[in-house]
Coordinates of C-alpha atoms in Angstrom, one line a residue:
M1 CA 34.7 16.1 24.9
M2 CA 38.3 14.9 24.2
A3 CA 37.1 11.3 23.2
S4 CA 34.3 12.9 21.2
F5 CA 36.9 14.7 19.1
M6 CA 39.0 12.0 18.9
S7 CA 36.2 9.7 17.4
Y8 CA 36.2 12.1 14.8
F9 CA 39.7 11.5 13.6
G10 CA 40.0 7.6 13.9
G11 CA 39.2 6.9 17.2
K12 CA 36.7 4.2 18.1
R13 CA 33.2 5.5 17.5
D14 CA 29.9 4.8 19.2
P15 CA 27.6 2.5 17.2
K16 CA 24.6 3.7 19.2
K17 CA 25.6 7.5 18.5
T18 CA 22.5 8.6 16.4
A19 CA 22.3 11.5 14.0
R20 CA 20.5 13.5 16.9
D21 CA 23.1 12.6 19.6
A22 CA 25.6 13.7 16.9
I23 CA 23.8 17.0 16.1
V24 CA 23.5 17.8 20.1
D25 CA 27.2 17.4 20.1
L26 CA 27.9 19.8 17.3
R27 CA 25.8 22.5 18.7
Q28 CA 27.7 22.4 21.7
Q29 CA 30.7 22.9 20.2
L30 CA 29.5 25.9 18.0
Q31 CA 28.2 27.3 21.7
M32 CA 32.1 26.8 22.7
I33 CA 33.3 28.6 19.7
E34 CA 30.7 31.6 19.9
K35 CA 31.9 31.9 23.3
K36 CA 35.4 32.0 22.5
E37 CA 35.2 34.4 19.7
E38 CA 33.3 36.9 22.2
Y39 CA 36.3 36.8 24.0
L40 CA 38.6 37.2 21.5
Q41 CA 36.8 40.1 19.9
K42 CA 36.8 41.6 23.6
K43 CA 40.6 41.1 23.9
I44 CA 41.1 42.7 20.0
D45 CA 39.5 45.9 21.5
E46 CA 41.0 46.4 24.5
E47 CA 44.7 45.2 22.8
L48 CA 43.7 48.6 20.3
K49 CA 42.8 50.5 23.4
K50 CA 46.4 50.3 24.7
A51 CA 47.7 50.8 21.6
R52 CA 46.2 54.2 20.8
A53 CA 47.1 54.9 24.5
N54 CA 50.8 54.2 23.9
A55 CA 50.8 55.5 20.4
V56 CA 52.7 58.5 21.4
S57 CA 54.2 58.2 25.1
N58 CA 55.5 54.6 24.5
K59 CA 55.4 53.2 21.5
A60 CA 57.3 49.6 22.6
A61 CA 54.2 49.1 24.7
A62 CA 51.8 50.5 21.9
T63 CA 53.5 47.7 19.5
A64 CA 53.0 44.6 21.9
A65 CA 49.5 45.6 22.2
L66 CA 49.2 45.5 18.2
R67 CA 51.1 42.2 17.8
R68 CA 48.8 41.0 20.7
K69 CA 45.4 42.5 18.7
K70 CA 47.0 40.5 15.2
A71 CA 47.1 37.4 16.7
S72 CA 44.0 37.2 18.5
E73 CA 42.4 38.8 14.8
T74 CA 44.0 35.4 13.5
E75 CA 42.7 33.2 16.1
L76 CA 38.8 34.8 15.9
D77 CA 39.8 34.2 11.7
R78 CA 40.7 30.5 12.3
L79 CA 37.3 29.9 14.7
A80 CA 35.2 32.0 12.1
G81 CA 36.3 28.7 9.6
T82 CA 36.2 26.1 12.4
R83 CA 32.7 27.5 13.4
L84 CA 31.4 27.5 9.3
Q85 CA 32.4 23.7 9.1
L86 CA 30.5 23.1 11.9
E87 CA 27.5 24.7 10.8
L88 CA 27.8 23.0 8.0
Q89 CA 28.1 19.2 9.4
V90 CA 24.8 20.1 11.4
N91 CA 22.7 21.1 8.2
S92 CA 24.1 17.8 6.4
L93 CA 23.3 15.7 9.5
E94 CA 19.9 17.4 9.9
S95 CA 19.0 16.9 6.4
A96 CA 20.4 13.3 6.6
N97 CA 18.5 12.6 9.4
L98 CA 15.3 14.1 7.9
N99 CA 16.0 11.7 4.9
A100 CA 16.5 9.0 7.2
E101 CA 13.2 9.6 8.9
T102 CA 11.1 10.1 5.9
M103 CA 12.5 6.5 4.3
A104 CA 11.6 5.0 7.4
A105 CA 8.3 6.7 7.7
M106 CA 7.6 5.6 3.7
K107 CA 9.0 2.1 4.5
R108 CA 6.5 1.6 7.1
A109 CA 4.0 3.1 4.9
S110 CA 5.2 0.5 1.9
D111 CA 4.5 -2.2 4.5
A112 CA 1.6 -1.3 5.3
L113 CA 0.0 -1.1 2.0
Q114 CA 1.5 -4.8 1.4
T115 CA -0.6 -5.7 4.4
I116 CA -3.5 -4.6 3.1
H117 CA -3.4 -5.6 -0.4
G118 CA -2.1 -9.1 0.6
N119 CA -2.8 -11.2 -2.6
M120 CA -4.4 -8.6 -4.0
T121 CA -3.3 -8.3 -8.0
M122 CA -4.3 -6.4 -10.9
D123 CA -6.1 -9.7 -12.6
K124 CA -8.2 -10.0 -9.3
V125 CA -9.1 -6.4 -9.2
D126 CA -9.9 -6.4 -12.9
A127 CA -12.4 -9.6 -12.5
T128 CA -14.2 -8.0 -9.2
M129 CA -14.7 -4.8 -11.2
A130 CA -15.9 -6.9 -14.5
R131 CA -18.2 -8.9 -11.6
I132 CA -19.3 -5.6 -10.2
N133 CA -20.1 -4.2 -13.4
E134 CA -22.1 -6.9 -14.7
Q135 CA -24.3 -7.4 -11.3
R136 CA -24.9 -3.8 -11.7
E137 CA -26.0 -4.0 -15.2
L138 CA -28.3 -7.1 -14.2
A139 CA -29.9 -4.7 -11.3
N140 CA -30.8 -2.6 -13.9
E141 CA -32.3 -4.5 -16.1
I142 CA -34.7 -6.0 -13.3
A143 CA -35.5 -2.4 -12.1
E144 CA -36.5 -1.3 -15.6
A145 CA -38.8 -4.9 -16.0
I146 CA -40.1 -4.1 -12.6
S147 CA -40.7 -0.1 -13.1
N148 CA -42.4 -1.1 -17.2
P149 CA -46.5 -2.3 -17.3
M150 CA -47.1 -6.0 -18.0
S151 CA -48.2 -6.3 -21.8
S152 CA -51.1 -8.1 -22.3
G153 CA -49.9 -9.2 -26.1
D154 CA -51.1 -8.3 -29.5
V155 CA -54.9 -7.5 -29.8
D156 CA -56.3 -8.3 -33.2
E157 CA -58.8 -5.2 -33.8
E158 CA -60.5 -7.0 -36.7
E159 CA -61.3 -9.9 -34.3
L160 CA -62.9 -7.4 -31.8
K161 CA -65.0 -5.9 -34.5
D162 CA -66.4 -9.3 -35.7
E163 CA -67.0 -10.3 -32.1
L164 CA -68.6 -7.0 -30.7
A165 CA -71.1 -7.5 -33.6
D166 CA -72.2 -10.7 -32.7
L167 CA -72.9 -9.4 -29.4
E168 CA -74.9 -6.7 -31.0
Q169 CA -76.8 -9.1 -33.3
D170 CA -77.6 -11.7 -30.3
E171 CA -78.9 -8.7 -28.3
L172 CA -81.0 -7.6 -31.2
N173 CA -82.7 -11.0 -31.4
K174 CA -83.5 -11.4 -27.6
R175 CA -85.5 -8.3 -28.1
L176 CA -87.1 -9.2 -31.1
M177 CA -88.1 -12.8 -29.2
G178 CA -89.3 -11.0 -26.4
A179 CA -91.9 -8.7 -28.9
E180 CA -93.5 -11.9 -29.8
H181 CA -94.7 -12.5 -26.5
V182 CA -96.5 -9.5 -25.6
P183 CA -100.0 -9.5 -25.9
L184 CA -101.7 -7.7 -28.8
H185 CA -103.0 -4.2 -27.8
Q186 CA -107.1 -4.2 -27.8
P187 CA -109.0 -1.3 -28.8
A188 CA -111.1 0.6 -26.0
G189 CA -114.0 0.2 -27.6
A190 CA -113.5 -3.6 -27.5
V191 CA -113.4 -3.5 -23.3
A192 CA -116.4 -0.8 -23.4
V193 CA -118.3 -3.5 -25.4
D194 CA -117.5 -6.7 -23.4
E195 CA -118.4 -4.7 -19.7
P196 CA -121.8 -5.0 -20.0
R197 CA -121.9 -8.6 -21.0
R198 CA -120.0 -9.5 -17.7
Q199 CA -122.3 -7.4 -15.5
V200 CA -125.2 -9.1 -16.9
A201 CA -123.8 -12.6 -16.5
V202 CA -123.4 -11.5 -12.8
E203 CA -126.6 -10.4 -12.2
D204 CA -128.0 -13.5 -13.7
D205 CA -125.7 -15.5 -11.4
E206 CA -127.0 -14.0 -8.4
E207 CA -130.8 -14.5 -9.2
A208 CA -130.4 -17.9 -9.7
Q209 CA -129.0 -18.3 -6.1
L210 CA -131.8 -16.5 -4.6
R211 CA -134.5 -18.3 -6.0
E212 CA -132.7 -21.8 -5.0
L213 CA -132.8 -19.9 -1.6
Q214 CA -136.4 -19.2 -1.5
A215 CA -137.3 -22.5 -2.5
A216 CA -135.6 -24.0 0.1
L217 CA -137.1 -21.9 3.0
T218 CA -140.8 -22.8 1.5
M219 CA -140.4 -26.6 2.1

């Protein structure tokens, strides 16, 4: 402990001592001071009790007890000041240690970001984003072209009307040509007049064949 105490007043300091070790040492010193304060407070109470007991019967003893009480109170006040300084040092070291650890963590994060970014620059980022936007616009144009129905081109309505008129005329001409080849319709009376004539001709032919057969048999 003496070596540690001397190191704070010009002695050779251990370069390996960390802030955490210093905080531990200070807290141990604070515990010793607290125990010393408890002892002094107990001694003050005892001396005060003796002074009261001898205040009437033995003034010399009472006065001596008050002097010892006063000395203990003075030492207790000094310890209180020392304890306050140690507590301030602990707070300062804890803050400094927290700051150091925070800075170390931030440095590690910075190194990690630098490793991730590598040779990345804003110009490269802008160029990449420009290419991405260009490809996105191209994809939208392609999708729009695919979704739109295919156009057959402009149609001339007058031309369609003329073509339809030609088709109608051709159809009428075909119908007229077909009507010319249809036989003329004969009246019912004409058919009735020709029918007896055909029957007479058939009968004459049969009689002629019969006569020829009879002649052949008689020979």
